[in-house]
Short mmCIF file of C-alpha atoms and ligand atoms in Angstrom, two decimals:
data_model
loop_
_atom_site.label_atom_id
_atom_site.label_comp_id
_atom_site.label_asym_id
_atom_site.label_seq_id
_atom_site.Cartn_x
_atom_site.Cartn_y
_atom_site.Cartn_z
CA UNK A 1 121.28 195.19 97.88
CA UNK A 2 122.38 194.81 101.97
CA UNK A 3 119.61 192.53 102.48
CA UNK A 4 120.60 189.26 103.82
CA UNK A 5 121.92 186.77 100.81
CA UNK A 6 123.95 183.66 100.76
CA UNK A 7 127.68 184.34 99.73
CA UNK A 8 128.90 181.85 97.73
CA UNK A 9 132.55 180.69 98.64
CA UNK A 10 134.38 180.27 94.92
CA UNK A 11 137.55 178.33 94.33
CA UNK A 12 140.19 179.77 91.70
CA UNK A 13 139.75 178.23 89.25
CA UNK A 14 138.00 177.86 85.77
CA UNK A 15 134.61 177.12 87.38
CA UNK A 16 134.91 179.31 89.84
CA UNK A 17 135.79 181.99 87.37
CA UNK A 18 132.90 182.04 85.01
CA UNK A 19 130.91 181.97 87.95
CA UNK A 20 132.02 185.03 89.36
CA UNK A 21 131.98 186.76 85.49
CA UNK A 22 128.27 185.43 85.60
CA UNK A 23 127.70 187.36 88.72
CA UNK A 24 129.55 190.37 87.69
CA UNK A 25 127.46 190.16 84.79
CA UNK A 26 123.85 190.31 86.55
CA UNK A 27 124.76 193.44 88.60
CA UNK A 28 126.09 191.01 91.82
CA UNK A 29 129.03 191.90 94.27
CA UNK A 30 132.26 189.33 94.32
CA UNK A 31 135.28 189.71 96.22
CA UNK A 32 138.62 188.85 95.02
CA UNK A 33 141.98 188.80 95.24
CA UNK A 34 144.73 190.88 93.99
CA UNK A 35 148.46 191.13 94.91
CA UNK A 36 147.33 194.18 97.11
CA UNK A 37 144.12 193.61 99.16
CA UNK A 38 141.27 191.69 98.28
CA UNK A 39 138.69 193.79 96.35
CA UNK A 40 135.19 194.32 96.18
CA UNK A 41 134.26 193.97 92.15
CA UNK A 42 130.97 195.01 90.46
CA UNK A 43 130.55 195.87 87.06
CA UNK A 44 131.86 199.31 86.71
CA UNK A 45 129.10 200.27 83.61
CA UNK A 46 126.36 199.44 85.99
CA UNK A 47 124.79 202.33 88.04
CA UNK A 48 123.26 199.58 90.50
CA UNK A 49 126.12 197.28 90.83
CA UNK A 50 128.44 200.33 91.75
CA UNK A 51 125.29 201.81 93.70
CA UNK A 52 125.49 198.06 95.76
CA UNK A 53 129.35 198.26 96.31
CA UNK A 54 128.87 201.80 98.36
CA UNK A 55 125.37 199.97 100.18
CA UNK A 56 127.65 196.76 100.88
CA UNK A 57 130.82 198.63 102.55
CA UNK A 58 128.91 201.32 103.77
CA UNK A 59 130.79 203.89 102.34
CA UNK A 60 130.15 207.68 101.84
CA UNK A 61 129.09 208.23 98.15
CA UNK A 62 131.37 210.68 97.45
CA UNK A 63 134.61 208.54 97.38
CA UNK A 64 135.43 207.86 93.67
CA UNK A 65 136.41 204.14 92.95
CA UNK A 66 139.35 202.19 91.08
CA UNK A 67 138.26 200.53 87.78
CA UNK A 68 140.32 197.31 87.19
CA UNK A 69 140.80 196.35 83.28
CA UNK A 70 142.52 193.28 81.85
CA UNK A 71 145.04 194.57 80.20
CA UNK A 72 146.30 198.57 78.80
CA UNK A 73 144.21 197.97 75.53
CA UNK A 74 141.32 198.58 77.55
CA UNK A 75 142.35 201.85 79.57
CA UNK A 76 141.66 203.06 75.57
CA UNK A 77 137.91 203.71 76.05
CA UNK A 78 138.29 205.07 79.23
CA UNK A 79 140.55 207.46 79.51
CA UNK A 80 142.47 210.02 78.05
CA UNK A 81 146.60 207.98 77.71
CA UNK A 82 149.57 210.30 77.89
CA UNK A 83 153.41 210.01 77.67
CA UNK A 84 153.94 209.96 81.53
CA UNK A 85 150.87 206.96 81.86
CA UNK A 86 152.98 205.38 79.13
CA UNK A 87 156.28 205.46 81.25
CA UNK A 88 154.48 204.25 84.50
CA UNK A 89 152.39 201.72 83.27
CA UNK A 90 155.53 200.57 80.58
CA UNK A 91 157.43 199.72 83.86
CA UNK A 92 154.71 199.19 86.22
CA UNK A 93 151.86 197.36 84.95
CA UNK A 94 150.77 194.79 85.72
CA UNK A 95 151.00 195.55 89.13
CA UNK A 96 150.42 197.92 92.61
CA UNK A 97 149.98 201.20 90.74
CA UNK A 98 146.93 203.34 90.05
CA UNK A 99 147.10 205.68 87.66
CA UNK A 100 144.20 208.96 87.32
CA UNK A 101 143.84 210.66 84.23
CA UNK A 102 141.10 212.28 82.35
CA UNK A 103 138.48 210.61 81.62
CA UNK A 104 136.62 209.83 78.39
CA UNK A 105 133.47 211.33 76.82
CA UNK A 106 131.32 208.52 76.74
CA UNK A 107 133.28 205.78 78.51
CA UNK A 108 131.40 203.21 79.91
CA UNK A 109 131.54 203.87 83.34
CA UNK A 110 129.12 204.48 85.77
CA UNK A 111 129.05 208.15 87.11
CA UNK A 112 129.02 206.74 90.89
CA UNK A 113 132.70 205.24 90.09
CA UNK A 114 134.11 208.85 89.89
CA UNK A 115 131.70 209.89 92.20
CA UNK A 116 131.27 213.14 89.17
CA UNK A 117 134.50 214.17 89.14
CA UNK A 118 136.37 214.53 85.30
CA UNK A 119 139.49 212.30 86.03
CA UNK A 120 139.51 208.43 86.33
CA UNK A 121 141.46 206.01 88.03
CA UNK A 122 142.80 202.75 86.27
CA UNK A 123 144.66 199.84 87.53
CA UNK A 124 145.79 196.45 85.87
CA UNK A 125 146.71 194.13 88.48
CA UNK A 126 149.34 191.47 88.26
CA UNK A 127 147.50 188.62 90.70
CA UNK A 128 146.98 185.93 87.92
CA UNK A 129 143.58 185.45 89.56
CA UNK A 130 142.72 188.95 88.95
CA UNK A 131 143.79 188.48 85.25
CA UNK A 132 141.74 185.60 85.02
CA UNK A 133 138.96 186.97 86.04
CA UNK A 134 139.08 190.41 84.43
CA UNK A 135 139.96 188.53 81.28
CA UNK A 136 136.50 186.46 82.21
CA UNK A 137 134.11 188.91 82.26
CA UNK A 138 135.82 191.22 80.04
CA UNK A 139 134.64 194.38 81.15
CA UNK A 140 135.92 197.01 83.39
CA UNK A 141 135.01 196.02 87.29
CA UNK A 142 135.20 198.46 89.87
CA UNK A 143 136.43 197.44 93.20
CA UNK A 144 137.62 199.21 96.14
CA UNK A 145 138.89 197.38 98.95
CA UNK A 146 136.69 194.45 100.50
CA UNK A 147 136.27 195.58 103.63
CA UNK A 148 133.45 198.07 105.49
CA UNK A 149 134.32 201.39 105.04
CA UNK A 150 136.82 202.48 107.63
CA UNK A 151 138.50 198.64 108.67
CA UNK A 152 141.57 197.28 108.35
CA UNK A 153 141.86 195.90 104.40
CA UNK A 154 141.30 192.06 103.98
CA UNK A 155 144.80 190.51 102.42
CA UNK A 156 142.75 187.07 102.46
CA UNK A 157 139.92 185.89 101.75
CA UNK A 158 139.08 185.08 105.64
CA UNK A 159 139.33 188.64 106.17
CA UNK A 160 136.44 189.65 103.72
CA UNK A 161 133.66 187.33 105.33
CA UNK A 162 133.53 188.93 108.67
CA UNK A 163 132.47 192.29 107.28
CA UNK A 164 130.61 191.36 104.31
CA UNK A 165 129.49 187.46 104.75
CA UNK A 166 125.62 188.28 104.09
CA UNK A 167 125.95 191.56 101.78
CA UNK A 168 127.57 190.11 98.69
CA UNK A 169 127.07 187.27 96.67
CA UNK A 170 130.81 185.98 96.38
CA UNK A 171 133.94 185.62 97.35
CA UNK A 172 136.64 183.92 94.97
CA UNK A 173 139.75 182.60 97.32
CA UNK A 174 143.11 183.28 95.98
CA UNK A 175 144.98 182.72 99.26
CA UNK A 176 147.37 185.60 100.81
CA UNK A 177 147.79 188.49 98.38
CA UNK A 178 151.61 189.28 98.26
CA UNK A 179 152.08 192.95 98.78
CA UNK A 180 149.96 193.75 101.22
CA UNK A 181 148.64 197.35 100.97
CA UNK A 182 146.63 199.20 98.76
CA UNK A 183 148.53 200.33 95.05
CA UNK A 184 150.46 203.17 95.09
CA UNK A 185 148.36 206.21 93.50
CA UNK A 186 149.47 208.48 90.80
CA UNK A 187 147.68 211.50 89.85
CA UNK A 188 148.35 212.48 85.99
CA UNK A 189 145.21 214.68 84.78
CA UNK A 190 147.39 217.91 85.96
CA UNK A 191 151.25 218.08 87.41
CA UNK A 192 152.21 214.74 88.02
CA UNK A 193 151.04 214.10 91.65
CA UNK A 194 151.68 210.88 94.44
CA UNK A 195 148.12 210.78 95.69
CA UNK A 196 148.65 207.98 98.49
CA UNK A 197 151.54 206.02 99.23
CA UNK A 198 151.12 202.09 98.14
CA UNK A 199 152.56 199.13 97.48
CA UNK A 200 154.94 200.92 94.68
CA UNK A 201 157.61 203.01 96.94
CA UNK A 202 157.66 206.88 95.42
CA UNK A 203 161.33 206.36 94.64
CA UNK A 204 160.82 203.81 91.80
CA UNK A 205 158.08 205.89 90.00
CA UNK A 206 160.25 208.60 90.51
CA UNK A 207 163.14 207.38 88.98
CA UNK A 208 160.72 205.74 85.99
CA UNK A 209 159.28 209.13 85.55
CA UNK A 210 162.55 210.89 84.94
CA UNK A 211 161.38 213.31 87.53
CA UNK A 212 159.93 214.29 91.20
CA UNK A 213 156.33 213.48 91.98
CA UNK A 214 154.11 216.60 93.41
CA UNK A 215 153.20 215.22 97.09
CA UNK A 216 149.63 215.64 97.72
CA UNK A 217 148.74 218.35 100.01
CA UNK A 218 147.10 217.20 103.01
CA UNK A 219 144.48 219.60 102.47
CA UNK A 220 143.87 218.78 98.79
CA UNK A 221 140.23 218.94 97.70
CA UNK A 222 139.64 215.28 96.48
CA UNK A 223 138.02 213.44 99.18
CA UNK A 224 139.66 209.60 99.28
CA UNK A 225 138.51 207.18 102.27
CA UNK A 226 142.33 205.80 101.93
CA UNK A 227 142.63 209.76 102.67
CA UNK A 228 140.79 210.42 105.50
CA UNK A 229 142.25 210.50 108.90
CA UNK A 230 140.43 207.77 110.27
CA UNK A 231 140.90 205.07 108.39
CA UNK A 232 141.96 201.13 108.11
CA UNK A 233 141.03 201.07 111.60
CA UNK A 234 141.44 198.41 114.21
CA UNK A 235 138.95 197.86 117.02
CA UNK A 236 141.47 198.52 119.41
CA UNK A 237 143.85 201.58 120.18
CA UNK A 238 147.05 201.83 118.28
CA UNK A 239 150.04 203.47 119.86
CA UNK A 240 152.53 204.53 117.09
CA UNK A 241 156.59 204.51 117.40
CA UNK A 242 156.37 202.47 120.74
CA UNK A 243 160.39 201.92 121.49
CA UNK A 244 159.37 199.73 124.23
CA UNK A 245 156.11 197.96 125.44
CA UNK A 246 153.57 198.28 128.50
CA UNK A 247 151.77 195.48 130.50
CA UNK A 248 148.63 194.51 128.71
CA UNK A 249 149.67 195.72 125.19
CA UNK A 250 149.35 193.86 122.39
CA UNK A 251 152.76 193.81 120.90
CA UNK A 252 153.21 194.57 116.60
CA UNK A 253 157.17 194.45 116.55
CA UNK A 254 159.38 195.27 113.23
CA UNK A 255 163.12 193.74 113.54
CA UNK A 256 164.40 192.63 116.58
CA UNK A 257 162.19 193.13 119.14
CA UNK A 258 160.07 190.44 121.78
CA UNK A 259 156.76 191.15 120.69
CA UNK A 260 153.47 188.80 120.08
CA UNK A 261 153.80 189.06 116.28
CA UNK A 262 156.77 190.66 114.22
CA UNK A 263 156.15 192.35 110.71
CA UNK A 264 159.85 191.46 109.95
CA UNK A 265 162.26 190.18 112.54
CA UNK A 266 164.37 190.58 109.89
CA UNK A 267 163.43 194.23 108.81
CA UNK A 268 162.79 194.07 105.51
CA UNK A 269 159.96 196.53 104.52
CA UNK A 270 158.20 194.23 101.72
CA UNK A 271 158.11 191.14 104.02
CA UNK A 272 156.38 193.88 106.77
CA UNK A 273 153.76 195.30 104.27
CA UNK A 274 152.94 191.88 103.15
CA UNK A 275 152.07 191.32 107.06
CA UNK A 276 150.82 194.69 108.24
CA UNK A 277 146.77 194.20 107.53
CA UNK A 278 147.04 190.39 108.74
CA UNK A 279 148.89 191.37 111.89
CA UNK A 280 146.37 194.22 112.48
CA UNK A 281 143.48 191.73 112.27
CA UNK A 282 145.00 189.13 114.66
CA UNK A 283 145.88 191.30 116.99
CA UNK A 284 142.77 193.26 117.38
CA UNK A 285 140.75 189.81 117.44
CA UNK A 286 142.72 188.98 120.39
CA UNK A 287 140.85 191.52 122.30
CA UNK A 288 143.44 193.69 123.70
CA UNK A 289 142.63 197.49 124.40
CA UNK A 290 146.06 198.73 123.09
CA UNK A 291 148.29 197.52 119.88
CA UNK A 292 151.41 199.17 120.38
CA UNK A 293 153.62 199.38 117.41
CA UNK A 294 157.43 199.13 116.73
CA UNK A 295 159.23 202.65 114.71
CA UNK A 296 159.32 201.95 111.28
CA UNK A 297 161.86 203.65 108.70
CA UNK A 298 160.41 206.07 106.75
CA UNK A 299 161.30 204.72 103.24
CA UNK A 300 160.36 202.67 100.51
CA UNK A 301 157.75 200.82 101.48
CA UNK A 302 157.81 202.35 104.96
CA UNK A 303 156.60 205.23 103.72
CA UNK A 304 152.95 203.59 103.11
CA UNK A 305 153.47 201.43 105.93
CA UNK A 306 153.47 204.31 108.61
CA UNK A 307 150.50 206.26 106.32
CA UNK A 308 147.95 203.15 107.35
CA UNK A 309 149.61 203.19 110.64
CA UNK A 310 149.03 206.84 111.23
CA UNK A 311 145.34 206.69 109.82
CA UNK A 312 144.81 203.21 111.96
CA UNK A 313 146.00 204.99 114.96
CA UNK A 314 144.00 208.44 114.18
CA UNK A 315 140.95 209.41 116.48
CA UNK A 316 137.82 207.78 115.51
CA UNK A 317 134.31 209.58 114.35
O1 TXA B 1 145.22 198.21 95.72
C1 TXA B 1 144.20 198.86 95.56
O2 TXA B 1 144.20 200.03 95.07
C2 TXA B 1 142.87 198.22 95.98
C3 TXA B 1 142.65 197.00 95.08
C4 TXA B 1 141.32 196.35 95.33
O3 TXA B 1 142.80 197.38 93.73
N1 TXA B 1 141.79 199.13 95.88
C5 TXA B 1 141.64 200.16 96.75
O4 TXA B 1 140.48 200.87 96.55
O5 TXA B 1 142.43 200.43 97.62
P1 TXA B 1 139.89 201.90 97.59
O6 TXA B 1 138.54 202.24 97.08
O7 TXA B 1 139.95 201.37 98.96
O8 TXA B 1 140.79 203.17 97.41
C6 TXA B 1 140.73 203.87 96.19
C7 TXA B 1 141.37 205.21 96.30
C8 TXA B 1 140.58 206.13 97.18
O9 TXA B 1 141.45 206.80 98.05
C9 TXA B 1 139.92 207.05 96.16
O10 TXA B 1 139.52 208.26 96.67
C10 TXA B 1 141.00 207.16 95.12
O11 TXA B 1 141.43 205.83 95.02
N2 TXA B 1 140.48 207.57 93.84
C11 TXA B 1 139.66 206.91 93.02
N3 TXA B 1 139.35 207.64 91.94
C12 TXA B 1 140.03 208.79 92.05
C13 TXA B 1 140.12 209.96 91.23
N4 TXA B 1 139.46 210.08 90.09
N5 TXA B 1 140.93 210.94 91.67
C14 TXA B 1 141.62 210.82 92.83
N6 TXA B 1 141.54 209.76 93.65
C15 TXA B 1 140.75 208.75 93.26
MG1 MG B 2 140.04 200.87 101.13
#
């Protein structure tokens, strides 16, 4: 379903909701927000809807997708619960964690969501338009992020139409989402596992789980786009850790630092990952050949930070 369609620009709000659920519910592609990234929602039951959100991005099949659900009552058909899901999702959710666990005989989920594999991933997100519109259509919708395979995530609405205006047939506005990046991802079919850094630092599931996470090793079998080297990329060339700038750089500072835009002159990580994908996108539509990049610690959020930096800045296929 790439070929050429109207997308309709939805409001947040009741009409705007049913509309989207009314799309959802023929099989159609509509972007939304959540306190992450904006995501790309299709009904996750359907075989074509899911088949449309891989067509749409452009994304290699065998990346597995996140099925958002309304509330935990409905992670009950789907997968397999157990008593470390209960302690995350008791103190995270709603919110910027995704948790995989086995999945169901017979849940109602397309087999291109887990792209075949026996584990599922589940997220309830906290954006009240999410709710609303999970709690609309009342299904599970699957949704990675809005974006073509490989870009920078969209944290607003404005950031979805570039790469998808034409291939889907909505996109509900729910301004800037808060956080920023992706959810953090948990792993919890085997040894408790952080599967990519997120909007959740490590620390705080840690200390909710009573325990250390398992890091995933880099050369772990499951094949993630978030995962790949090359990924969330800008147009332009990113130079990492850049103490000091050169002539003709665009300049993406973090505390105090002259710079064209500054995550957080302040240097406070949240107010940074809140900016990161927004910065990215200005500064690579400004057409410079280089974004260099201010260090940022490496903790708390930092940690995910530098991961999308790292994968931004990685050589390109
Ligand atoms: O914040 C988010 O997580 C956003 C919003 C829209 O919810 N979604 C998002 O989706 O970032 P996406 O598709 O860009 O990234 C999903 C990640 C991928 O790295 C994928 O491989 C991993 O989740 N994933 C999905 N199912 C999995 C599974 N069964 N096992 C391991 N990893 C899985
Ligand atoms: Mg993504």
């Amino acid at each position: 379903m790439t070929e050429s369609q109207t997308t309709e620009r939805l409001a947040a709000d009741a009409a705007g909701y049913a509309r989207a659920a009314a799309l959802w519910a023929a099989g159609r592609l509509v972007a939304f927000p959540t306190e992450t990234v904006y995501g790309l929602g299709a009904d996750a039951a359907s075989d074509r809807a899911v088949a449309a959100i891989f067509a749409a991005k452009e994304r290699p099949a065998f990346n597995p997708l996140i099925v958002h659900v309304p509330d935990r009552a409905a992670t009950e058909a789907l997968v397999h619960w157990t008593d470390d899901a209960e302690a995350l999702a008791g103190a995270f959710w709603p919110g910027p964690l995704t948790l995989v666990l086995p999945l169901r005989d017979r849940a109602p989920v397309s087999k291109l969501v887990t792209a075949g594999l026996d584990t599922l991933a589940v997220r309830m997100p906290a954006h009240p338009v999410a709710q609303a519109l999970l709690g609309a259509f009342g299904r599970p919708v699957a949704a990675p992020s809005a974006n073509r395979s490989g870009r920078i995530s969209p944290t607003r609405a404005a950031h979805v139409l570039p790469g998808l205006d034409g291939r889907i047939a909505a996109v509900v506005d729910g301004g800037a989402a808060e956080v920023g990046l992706e959810s953090t991802i948990v792993g919890l079919a085997g040894t408790p596992t952080l599967l990519r850094p997120g909007g959740l630092p490590g620390e705080a599931l840690e200390a909710a789980l009573g325990r250390p996470l398992a890091r995933r090793a880099e050369a772990a079998a499951i094949s993630a786009p978030g995962q790949t080297a090359s990924h969330y990329a800008p147009r332009a060339a990113l130079r990492l850790d850049a103490r000091d700038f050169r002539p003709g750089e665009a300049r993406l500072g973090f505390g105090r630092v002259a710079c064209d835009l500054n995550l957080s002159a302040a240097g406070d990580l949240h107010e940074a990952a809140a900016a990161l994908f927004a910065h990215l996108h200005a500064l690579d539509a400004s057409g410079a050949a280089t974004i260099a990049v201010s260090p940022i610690p490496e903790r708390g959020l930092g940690v995910a930070i530098n991961d999308r930096l790292r994968r931004a800045a990685a050589p390109r296929d």
